[in-house]
Amino acid sequence: MLLALLALTLIAPLQQAHAVDDGALGIRPSNESDYFHLDILPGAALDAVAIVSNHTNDPVTLLNYPVDAHNTPQGTFAMGAQSDPRTGIGGWVQLDSAQLFVPPNSELTVPFRISVPENAPPGIYAGGLIIESPRAQGITTTMNGETAFRLDVVQRQGVRIYLNVAGTAVSSLEHGSLTWQQDGNDVLFTLPVRNTGNTIVHPTARLDASGWPGADLTVDFDTADSVLPGAGQELHARLQQAPPVHIGRANATLISEAGTQQAQTSLVYAPWLALIIGLLLMSATLYGVWRGARFVKRARLALAQLAADQAGLGGGDGARPRRGQVLRGK
């Protein structure tokens, strides 16, 4: 029987703790408690040192490489993969070696140099220095007797590098249209933002909804970790257990290092099917009332006409002859 082996590689997410250490391996700056925060002039170079720790009883050989950083759609900080393009810090960092051998229960200093091009625009650049453990081969599992799957795991850890290239700092944040959609009994609002400046911004936003039936509603948007220069993301706010009917407007107040901005949209929703059925029933009722009133009016007119005709038969100057009666002259 022929088996097709599919080897899948799972890259474990980078640690988000300040001291990037999972208890077995770790990497940190030599002279800072959390991340590298460096300042440099365009065209200049600087040297820095990272510390790699091995807390296990076995020696390890690690890959070591720099990467650029970016924001995920959810707004979190993320470091690129080894194969991703490197146009910023990932391309400016030079290492002595792409591999590290760390003895058991020891620390290793890892020097590196950052060289910034002369034409590099001023602003904050974000990246990281990665250590990657050898691929751990998983257990092979056969499905349906024909296809074998194996899940390999690659563990990565990284320390952030924030590099400030000297120049004029510009804080600028643009926003898109405020939109909303119903989600069950909730209303979900979305406000896209993009950092068009050269500094890191930390936007917060609040939503205010007003209109009929009269109750003002307020809810905060999810707070982003940070928005890197050139990055964009969506802020979300959920109005839980919203009123079944609302006719009015929604206003989002966006606050960041770039200032305060406003975004507005109309907010009109209702259970349309129930409203349509109600309107149809109301129309049918009104039509029935109108038809009834029209019938009563016509009946009254007919009765009045009949009464008038009967009154005309009983009046006059002379008596009309009955059938078979002959009037004789004098």
mmCIF file of C-alpha atoms in Angstrom:
data_model
loop_
_atom_site.group_PDB
_atom_site.id
_atom_site.type_symbol
_atom_site.label_atom_id
_atom_site.label_comp_id
_atom_site.label_asym_id
_atom_site.label_seq_id
_atom_site.Cartn_x
_atom_site.Cartn_y
_atom_site.Cartn_z
ATOM 1 C CA MET A 1 0.000 0.000 0.000
ATOM 2 C CA LEU A 2 1.377 3.383 -0.991
ATOM 3 C CA LEU A 3 1.404 6.004 1.754
ATOM 4 C CA ALA A 4 1.693 9.704 1.003
ATOM 5 C CA LEU A 5 3.580 11.496 3.786
ATOM 6 C CA LEU A 6 2.608 15.101 4.422
ATOM 7 C CA ALA A 7 4.962 16.834 6.861
ATOM 8 C CA LEU A 8 3.388 19.977 8.268
ATOM 9 C CA THR A 9 5.474 22.498 10.155
ATOM 10 C CA LEU A 10 3.922 24.421 13.024
ATOM 11 C CA ILE A 11 5.816 27.577 13.930
ATOM 12 C CA ALA A 12 5.095 28.404 17.537
ATOM 13 C CA PRO A 13 4.165 32.047 18.184
ATOM 14 C CA LEU A 14 6.735 34.409 19.607
ATOM 15 C CA GLN A 15 6.600 35.067 23.304
ATOM 16 C CA GLN A 16 4.977 38.397 24.207
ATOM 17 C CA ALA A 17 6.472 38.770 27.679
ATOM 18 C CA HIS A 18 8.891 41.592 28.378
ATOM 19 C CA ALA A 19 11.716 39.190 29.246
ATOM 20 C CA VAL A 20 11.419 36.747 26.334
ATOM 21 C CA ASP A 21 12.135 33.505 28.176
ATOM 22 C CA ASP A 22 10.007 30.344 28.215
ATOM 23 C CA GLY A 23 11.959 28.697 31.033
ATOM 24 C CA ALA A 24 14.131 26.726 28.644
ATOM 25 C CA LEU A 25 15.495 29.310 26.213
ATOM 26 C CA GLY A 26 15.398 33.088 26.186
ATOM 27 C CA ILE A 27 16.731 36.241 24.566
ATOM 28 C CA ARG A 28 16.915 39.751 26.026
ATOM 29 C CA PRO A 29 18.887 43.012 25.733
ATOM 30 C CA SER A 30 22.117 43.188 27.679
ATOM 31 C CA ASN A 31 21.376 46.625 29.160
ATOM 32 C CA GLU A 32 17.560 46.997 29.118
ATOM 33 C CA SER A 33 14.806 45.179 30.966
ATOM 34 C CA ASP A 34 12.424 44.549 28.105
ATOM 35 C CA TYR A 35 13.244 45.618 24.526
ATOM 36 C CA PHE A 36 15.955 47.452 22.620
ATOM 37 C CA HIS A 37 15.224 51.198 22.383
ATOM 38 C CA LEU A 38 17.901 52.717 20.153
ATOM 39 C CA ASP A 39 18.504 56.143 18.577
ATOM 40 C CA ILE A 40 20.558 56.708 15.462
ATOM 41 C CA LEU A 41 21.284 59.259 12.734
ATOM 42 C CA PRO A 42 20.691 58.496 9.045
ATOM 43 C CA GLY A 43 23.831 56.978 7.539
ATOM 44 C CA ALA A 44 25.230 55.995 10.950
ATOM 45 C CA ALA A 45 25.840 52.627 12.615
ATOM 46 C CA LEU A 46 25.689 51.418 16.204
ATOM 47 C CA ASP A 47 26.534 48.266 18.110
ATOM 48 C CA ALA A 48 24.325 46.437 20.591
ATOM 49 C CA VAL A 49 24.404 43.154 22.485
ATOM 50 C CA ALA A 50 21.724 40.551 23.156
ATOM 51 C CA ILE A 51 21.885 37.785 25.761
ATOM 52 C CA VAL A 52 20.716 34.275 24.839
ATOM 53 C CA SER A 53 19.986 31.930 27.760
ATOM 54 C CA ASN A 54 19.888 28.132 27.831
ATOM 55 C CA HIS A 55 18.303 26.863 31.049
ATOM 56 C CA THR A 56 18.296 23.204 30.005
ATOM 57 C CA ASN A 57 20.808 20.466 30.796
ATOM 58 C CA ASP A 58 21.583 19.962 27.117
ATOM 59 C CA PRO A 59 23.496 22.110 24.649
ATOM 60 C CA VAL A 60 21.440 23.675 21.883
ATOM 61 C CA THR A 61 22.193 24.968 18.417
ATOM 62 C CA LEU A 62 19.933 27.843 17.396
ATOM 63 C CA LEU A 63 19.307 29.824 14.256
ATOM 64 C CA ASN A 64 19.750 33.559 14.790
ATOM 65 C CA TYR A 65 18.402 36.179 12.370
ATOM 66 C CA PRO A 66 16.854 39.688 12.306
ATOM 67 C CA VAL A 67 13.360 40.471 10.982
ATOM 68 C CA ASP A 68 11.044 43.406 10.424
ATOM 69 C CA ALA A 69 7.956 43.771 12.605
ATOM 70 C CA HIS A 70 4.368 44.571 11.688
ATOM 71 C CA ASN A 71 0.887 44.829 13.139
ATOM 72 C CA THR A 72 -1.562 41.964 12.815
ATOM 73 C CA PRO A 73 -5.157 42.739 11.735
ATOM 74 C CA GLN A 74 -6.068 42.419 15.421
ATOM 75 C CA GLY A 75 -3.592 45.159 16.320
ATOM 76 C CA THR A 76 -0.927 43.095 18.062
ATOM 77 C CA PHE A 77 2.815 43.355 17.496
ATOM 78 C CA ALA A 78 4.225 40.547 15.351
ATOM 79 C CA MET A 79 7.635 39.683 13.949
ATOM 80 C CA GLY A 80 8.099 38.507 10.405
ATOM 81 C CA ALA A 81 9.134 35.058 9.263
ATOM 82 C CA GLN A 82 12.677 34.247 8.215
ATOM 83 C CA SER A 83 11.570 34.155 4.579
ATOM 84 C CA ASP A 84 9.752 37.517 4.675
ATOM 85 C CA PRO A 85 11.242 40.540 2.858
ATOM 86 C CA ARG A 86 13.463 42.706 5.059
ATOM 87 C CA THR A 87 13.352 46.385 4.211
ATOM 88 C CA GLY A 88 13.949 47.951 7.630
ATOM 89 C CA ILE A 89 15.631 46.649 10.746
ATOM 90 C CA GLY A 90 15.623 43.137 9.330
ATOM 91 C CA GLY A 91 17.850 44.334 6.495
ATOM 92 C CA TRP A 92 19.994 46.712 8.568
ATOM 93 C CA VAL A 93 21.176 44.297 11.283
ATOM 94 C CA GLN A 94 24.422 42.394 10.734
ATOM 95 C CA LEU A 95 25.244 39.337 12.855
ATOM 96 C CA ASP A 96 28.573 37.582 13.273
ATOM 97 C CA SER A 97 26.940 34.208 12.706
ATOM 98 C CA ALA A 98 23.575 32.822 11.632
ATOM 99 C CA GLN A 99 23.905 29.953 14.141
ATOM 100 C CA LEU A 100 24.502 29.943 17.876
ATOM 101 C CA PHE A 101 25.837 27.111 20.033
ATOM 102 C CA VAL A 102 24.759 27.578 23.636
ATOM 103 C CA PRO A 103 26.136 25.202 26.301
ATOM 104 C CA PRO A 104 23.777 23.803 28.951
ATOM 105 C CA ASN A 105 22.741 26.101 31.799
ATOM 106 C CA SER A 106 24.625 29.069 30.399
ATOM 107 C CA GLU A 107 24.264 32.433 28.704
ATOM 108 C CA LEU A 108 25.787 33.613 25.461
ATOM 109 C CA THR A 109 26.395 37.213 24.400
ATOM 110 C CA VAL A 110 25.334 37.969 20.838
ATOM 111 C CA PRO A 111 26.749 41.226 19.463
ATOM 112 C CA PHE A 112 25.207 42.813 16.392
ATOM 113 C CA ARG A 113 25.490 46.021 14.395
ATOM 114 C CA ILE A 114 22.748 48.203 12.925
ATOM 115 C CA SER A 115 23.728 50.261 9.870
ATOM 116 C CA VAL A 116 21.120 52.754 8.674
ATOM 117 C CA PRO A 117 21.169 54.005 5.060
ATOM 118 C CA GLU A 118 21.795 57.712 4.542
ATOM 119 C CA ASN A 119 18.467 58.121 2.753
ATOM 120 C CA ALA A 120 16.438 56.395 5.476
ATOM 121 C CA PRO A 121 13.386 58.556 6.308
ATOM 122 C CA PRO A 122 13.206 59.700 9.926
ATOM 123 C CA GLY A 123 10.873 57.978 12.339
ATOM 124 C CA ILE A 124 10.395 54.863 14.426
ATOM 125 C CA TYR A 125 11.285 51.487 12.934
ATOM 126 C CA ALA A 126 10.330 48.196 14.564
ATOM 127 C CA GLY A 127 11.877 44.783 14.207
ATOM 128 C CA GLY A 128 13.391 42.006 16.231
ATOM 129 C CA LEU A 129 16.183 39.539 16.762
ATOM 130 C CA ILE A 130 15.028 35.910 16.557
ATOM 131 C CA ILE A 131 16.373 32.663 17.987
ATOM 132 C CA GLU A 132 14.890 29.535 16.430
ATOM 133 C CA SER A 133 15.268 26.031 17.833
ATOM 134 C CA PRO A 134 15.787 23.010 15.571
ATOM 135 C CA ARG A 135 12.649 21.485 14.125
ATOM 136 C CA ALA A 136 11.087 18.961 16.496
ATOM 137 C CA GLN A 137 9.776 16.027 14.487
ATOM 138 C CA GLY A 138 6.275 15.005 15.439
ATOM 139 C CA ILE A 139 4.528 11.648 15.467
ATOM 140 C CA THR A 140 3.366 10.264 12.133
ATOM 141 C CA THR A 141 -0.359 9.504 12.012
ATOM 142 C CA THR A 142 -2.059 7.507 9.252
ATOM 143 C CA MET A 143 -5.544 8.502 8.129
ATOM 144 C CA ASN A 144 -7.822 6.115 6.206
ATOM 145 C CA GLY A 145 -4.884 3.791 5.715
ATOM 146 C CA GLU A 146 -3.566 5.853 2.806
ATOM 147 C CA THR A 147 -2.277 9.262 3.884
ATOM 148 C CA ALA A 148 0.225 9.825 6.671
ATOM 149 C CA PHE A 149 0.472 13.155 8.463
ATOM 150 C CA ARG A 150 3.287 14.408 10.641
ATOM 151 C CA LEU A 151 3.235 17.681 12.547
ATOM 152 C CA ASP A 152 6.661 19.192 13.141
ATOM 153 C CA VAL A 153 7.126 22.082 15.559
ATOM 154 C CA VAL A 154 9.518 25.013 15.231
ATOM 155 C CA GLN A 155 9.924 27.135 18.365
ATOM 156 C CA ARG A 156 10.840 30.806 17.838
ATOM 157 C CA GLN A 157 11.517 33.534 20.339
ATOM 158 C CA GLY A 158 12.427 37.125 19.683
ATOM 159 C CA VAL A 159 13.315 40.373 21.357
ATOM 160 C CA ARG A 160 11.894 43.601 19.966
ATOM 161 C CA ILE A 161 14.044 46.362 18.530
ATOM 162 C CA TYR A 162 12.654 49.896 18.355
ATOM 163 C CA LEU A 163 14.966 52.141 16.343
ATOM 164 C CA ASN A 164 14.450 55.902 16.208
ATOM 165 C CA VAL A 165 16.060 57.443 13.128
ATOM 166 C CA ALA A 166 16.628 61.120 13.907
ATOM 167 C CA GLY A 167 14.576 63.736 12.110
ATOM 168 C CA THR A 168 11.261 65.535 12.321
ATOM 169 C CA ALA A 169 8.683 63.444 14.144
ATOM 170 C CA VAL A 170 5.251 63.406 12.515
ATOM 171 C CA SER A 171 2.261 61.927 14.325
ATOM 172 C CA SER A 172 -0.557 61.349 11.854
ATOM 173 C CA LEU A 173 -3.492 58.959 11.985
ATOM 174 C CA GLU A 174 -6.154 58.629 9.294
ATOM 175 C CA HIS A 175 -9.469 56.856 9.693
ATOM 176 C CA GLY A 176 -11.930 55.343 7.257
ATOM 177 C CA SER A 177 -15.708 55.229 7.339
ATOM 178 C CA LEU A 178 -17.498 54.186 10.500
ATOM 179 C CA THR A 179 -19.651 51.161 9.641
ATOM 180 C CA TRP A 180 -21.919 48.843 11.588
ATOM 181 C CA GLN A 181 -23.808 45.591 11.269
ATOM 182 C CA GLN A 182 -26.236 43.676 13.426
ATOM 183 C CA ASP A 183 -24.973 40.502 15.061
ATOM 184 C CA GLY A 184 -27.882 38.806 16.778
ATOM 185 C CA ASN A 185 -29.017 41.120 19.556
ATOM 186 C CA ASP A 186 -25.783 43.128 19.318
ATOM 187 C CA VAL A 187 -24.585 45.849 16.964
ATOM 188 C CA LEU A 188 -20.935 45.620 15.859
ATOM 189 C CA PHE A 189 -19.161 48.857 14.845
ATOM 190 C CA THR A 190 -15.940 48.975 12.808
ATOM 191 C CA LEU A 191 -13.561 51.919 12.391
ATOM 192 C CA PRO A 192 -10.450 51.368 10.206
ATOM 193 C CA VAL A 193 -7.372 53.451 11.046
ATOM 194 C CA ARG A 194 -3.958 53.847 9.429
ATOM 195 C CA ASN A 195 -0.772 55.382 10.790
ATOM 196 C CA THR A 196 0.387 57.808 8.098
ATOM 197 C CA GLY A 197 3.095 59.392 10.267
ATOM 198 C CA ASN A 198 6.549 58.212 11.328
ATOM 199 C CA THR A 199 5.916 57.658 15.040
ATOM 200 C CA ILE A 200 4.131 54.877 16.896
ATOM 201 C CA VAL A 201 0.595 55.824 17.923
ATOM 202 C CA HIS A 202 -1.753 54.279 20.477
ATOM 203 C CA PRO A 203 -5.319 55.095 19.392
ATOM 204 C CA THR A 204 -8.381 54.790 21.601
ATOM 205 C CA ALA A 205 -11.962 55.402 20.519
ATOM 206 C CA ARG A 206 -15.420 55.741 22.060
ATOM 207 C CA LEU A 207 -18.779 55.395 20.357
ATOM 208 C CA ASP A 208 -21.868 57.459 21.204
ATOM 209 C CA ALA A 209 -25.242 56.595 19.666
ATOM 210 C CA SER A 210 -28.251 58.897 19.955
ATOM 211 C CA GLY A 211 -31.727 59.144 18.461
ATOM 212 C CA TRP A 212 -35.134 57.547 18.839
ATOM 213 C CA PRO A 213 -36.342 55.970 21.150
ATOM 214 C CA GLY A 214 -34.300 58.472 23.150
ATOM 215 C CA ALA A 215 -31.723 56.593 25.235
ATOM 216 C CA ASP A 216 -28.097 57.631 24.547
ATOM 217 C CA LEU A 217 -25.759 54.640 24.209
ATOM 218 C CA THR A 218 -21.984 54.643 24.827
ATOM 219 C CA VAL A 219 -19.397 51.905 24.294
ATOM 220 C CA ASP A 220 -15.589 51.816 24.010
ATOM 221 C CA PHE A 221 -13.732 50.392 21.027
ATOM 222 C CA ASP A 222 -11.148 47.659 21.516
ATOM 223 C CA THR A 223 -7.796 49.240 22.365
ATOM 224 C CA ALA A 224 -4.917 48.530 20.017
ATOM 225 C CA ASP A 225 -1.527 47.556 21.427
ATOM 226 C CA SER A 226 0.102 50.078 19.102
ATOM 227 C CA VAL A 227 -0.005 51.061 15.454
ATOM 228 C CA LEU A 228 3.381 51.124 13.766
ATOM 229 C CA PRO A 229 4.203 53.698 11.065
ATOM 230 C CA GLY A 230 2.560 52.680 7.805
ATOM 231 C CA ALA A 231 0.408 50.034 9.462
ATOM 232 C CA GLY A 232 -3.364 49.888 9.489
ATOM 233 C CA GLN A 233 -5.917 48.001 11.489
ATOM 234 C CA GLU A 234 -9.594 47.950 12.411
ATOM 235 C CA LEU A 235 -11.004 49.069 15.743
ATOM 236 C CA HIS A 236 -14.153 47.272 16.873
ATOM 237 C CA ALA A 237 -16.891 48.135 19.350
ATOM 238 C CA ARG A 238 -19.793 45.871 20.285
ATOM 239 C CA LEU A 239 -23.050 47.324 21.557
ATOM 240 C CA GLN A 240 -24.499 44.412 23.491
ATOM 241 C CA GLN A 241 -28.229 43.832 23.905
ATOM 242 C CA ALA A 242 -28.992 46.821 21.683
ATOM 243 C CA PRO A 243 -32.555 48.188 21.578
ATOM 244 C CA PRO A 244 -34.687 46.347 18.998
ATOM 245 C CA VAL A 245 -35.343 49.609 17.152
ATOM 246 C CA HIS A 246 -33.068 52.617 16.727
ATOM 247 C CA ILE A 247 -33.368 55.627 14.453
ATOM 248 C CA GLY A 248 -30.550 58.138 14.837
ATOM 249 C CA ARG A 249 -26.785 58.559 14.432
ATOM 250 C CA ALA A 250 -23.575 57.061 15.794
ATOM 251 C CA ASN A 251 -20.460 59.132 16.482
ATOM 252 C CA ALA A 252 -16.956 57.759 17.127
ATOM 253 C CA THR A 253 -14.382 59.918 18.934
ATOM 254 C CA LEU A 254 -10.836 58.818 18.012
ATOM 255 C CA ILE A 255 -7.987 59.964 20.284
ATOM 256 C CA SER A 256 -4.267 59.383 19.712
ATOM 257 C CA GLU A 257 -0.934 61.169 19.717
ATOM 258 C CA ALA A 258 -2.121 62.690 16.424
ATOM 259 C CA GLY A 259 -5.044 64.478 18.120
ATOM 260 C CA THR A 260 -8.799 63.999 18.333
ATOM 261 C CA GLN A 261 -10.934 63.088 15.327
ATOM 262 C CA GLN A 262 -14.601 62.323 14.724
ATOM 263 C CA ALA A 263 -16.344 59.776 12.505
ATOM 264 C CA GLN A 264 -20.115 59.614 12.087
ATOM 265 C CA THR A 265 -22.726 57.442 10.428
ATOM 266 C CA SER A 266 -26.481 57.027 10.444
ATOM 267 C CA LEU A 267 -27.796 54.290 12.712
ATOM 268 C CA VAL A 268 -31.209 53.062 11.608
ATOM 269 C CA TYR A 269 -32.346 49.516 12.179
ATOM 270 C CA ALA A 270 -35.491 47.637 13.145
ATOM 271 C CA PRO A 271 -37.003 44.160 12.862
ATOM 272 C CA TRP A 272 -38.104 44.886 9.293
ATOM 273 C CA LEU A 273 -40.085 41.678 8.774
ATOM 274 C CA ALA A 274 -42.175 42.340 11.866
ATOM 275 C CA LEU A 275 -42.635 45.966 10.803
ATOM 276 C CA ILE A 276 -43.734 44.959 7.300
ATOM 277 C CA ILE A 277 -46.218 42.428 8.690
ATOM 278 C CA GLY A 278 -47.478 45.044 11.149
ATOM 279 C CA LEU A 279 -47.868 47.619 8.388
ATOM 280 C CA LEU A 280 -49.754 45.123 6.227
ATOM 281 C CA LEU A 281 -52.097 44.277 9.107
ATOM 282 C CA MET A 282 -52.579 47.968 9.854
ATOM 283 C CA SER A 283 -53.294 48.678 6.186
ATOM 284 C CA ALA A 284 -55.809 45.831 6.047
ATOM 285 C CA THR A 285 -57.503 47.116 9.199
ATOM 286 C CA LEU A 286 -57.664 50.685 7.890
ATOM 287 C CA TYR A 287 -59.007 49.439 4.567
ATOM 288 C CA GLY A 288 -61.678 47.438 6.381
ATOM 289 C CA VAL A 289 -62.641 50.454 8.482
ATOM 290 C CA TRP A 290 -62.800 52.620 5.345
ATOM 291 C CA ARG A 291 -64.952 50.082 3.519
ATOM 292 C CA GLY A 292 -67.238 49.781 6.544
ATOM 293 C CA ALA A 293 -67.590 53.543 6.874
ATOM 294 C CA ARG A 294 -68.291 53.813 3.153
ATOM 295 C CA PHE A 295 -70.977 51.118 3.396
ATOM 296 C CA VAL A 296 -72.615 52.816 6.367
ATOM 297 C CA LYS A 297 -72.574 56.155 4.554
ATOM 298 C CA ARG A 298 -74.156 54.685 1.439
ATOM 299 C CA ALA A 299 -76.748 52.849 3.531
ATOM 300 C CA ARG A 300 -77.670 56.052 5.302
ATOM 301 C CA LEU A 301 -78.003 57.869 1.994
ATOM 302 C CA ALA A 302 -80.228 55.095 0.659
ATOM 303 C CA LEU A 303 -82.443 55.178 3.740
ATOM 304 C CA ALA A 304 -82.709 58.950 3.519
ATOM 305 C CA GLN A 305 -83.701 58.750 -0.135
ATOM 306 C CA LEU A 306 -86.304 56.106 0.637
ATOM 307 C CA ALA A 307 -87.765 58.236 3.400
ATOM 308 C CA ALA A 308 -87.928 61.227 1.062
ATOM 309 C CA ASP A 309 -89.709 59.200 -1.592
ATOM 310 C CA GLN A 310 -92.267 57.942 0.905
ATOM 311 C CA ALA A 311 -92.921 61.480 2.143
ATOM 312 C CA GLY A 312 -93.555 62.627 -1.425
ATOM 313 C CA LEU A 313 -96.169 59.942 -1.968
ATOM 314 C CA GLY A 314 -98.180 60.989 1.097
ATOM 315 C CA GLY A 315 -98.339 64.770 0.366
ATOM 316 C CA GLY A 316 -99.752 67.030 -2.529
ATOM 317 C CA ASP A 317 -102.942 69.214 -3.302
ATOM 318 C CA GLY A 318 -105.293 66.417 -4.376
ATOM 319 C CA ALA A 319 -105.662 62.796 -3.662
ATOM 320 C CA ARG A 320 -104.388 60.452 -6.291
ATOM 321 C CA PRO A 321 -106.962 57.853 -7.496
ATOM 322 C CA ARG A 322 -106.593 54.331 -6.320
ATOM 323 C CA ARG A 323 -106.408 51.527 -8.850
ATOM 324 C CA GLY A 324 -109.893 50.904 -10.346
ATOM 325 C CA GLN A 325 -111.345 54.228 -9.155
ATOM 326 C CA VAL A 326 -112.754 56.675 -11.734
ATOM 327 C CA LEU A 327 -112.933 60.325 -10.958
ATOM 328 C CA ARG A 328 -116.055 62.022 -12.178
ATOM 329 C CA GLY A 329 -116.366 65.645 -12.948
ATOM 330 C CA LYS A 330 -119.074 67.874 -11.588
#
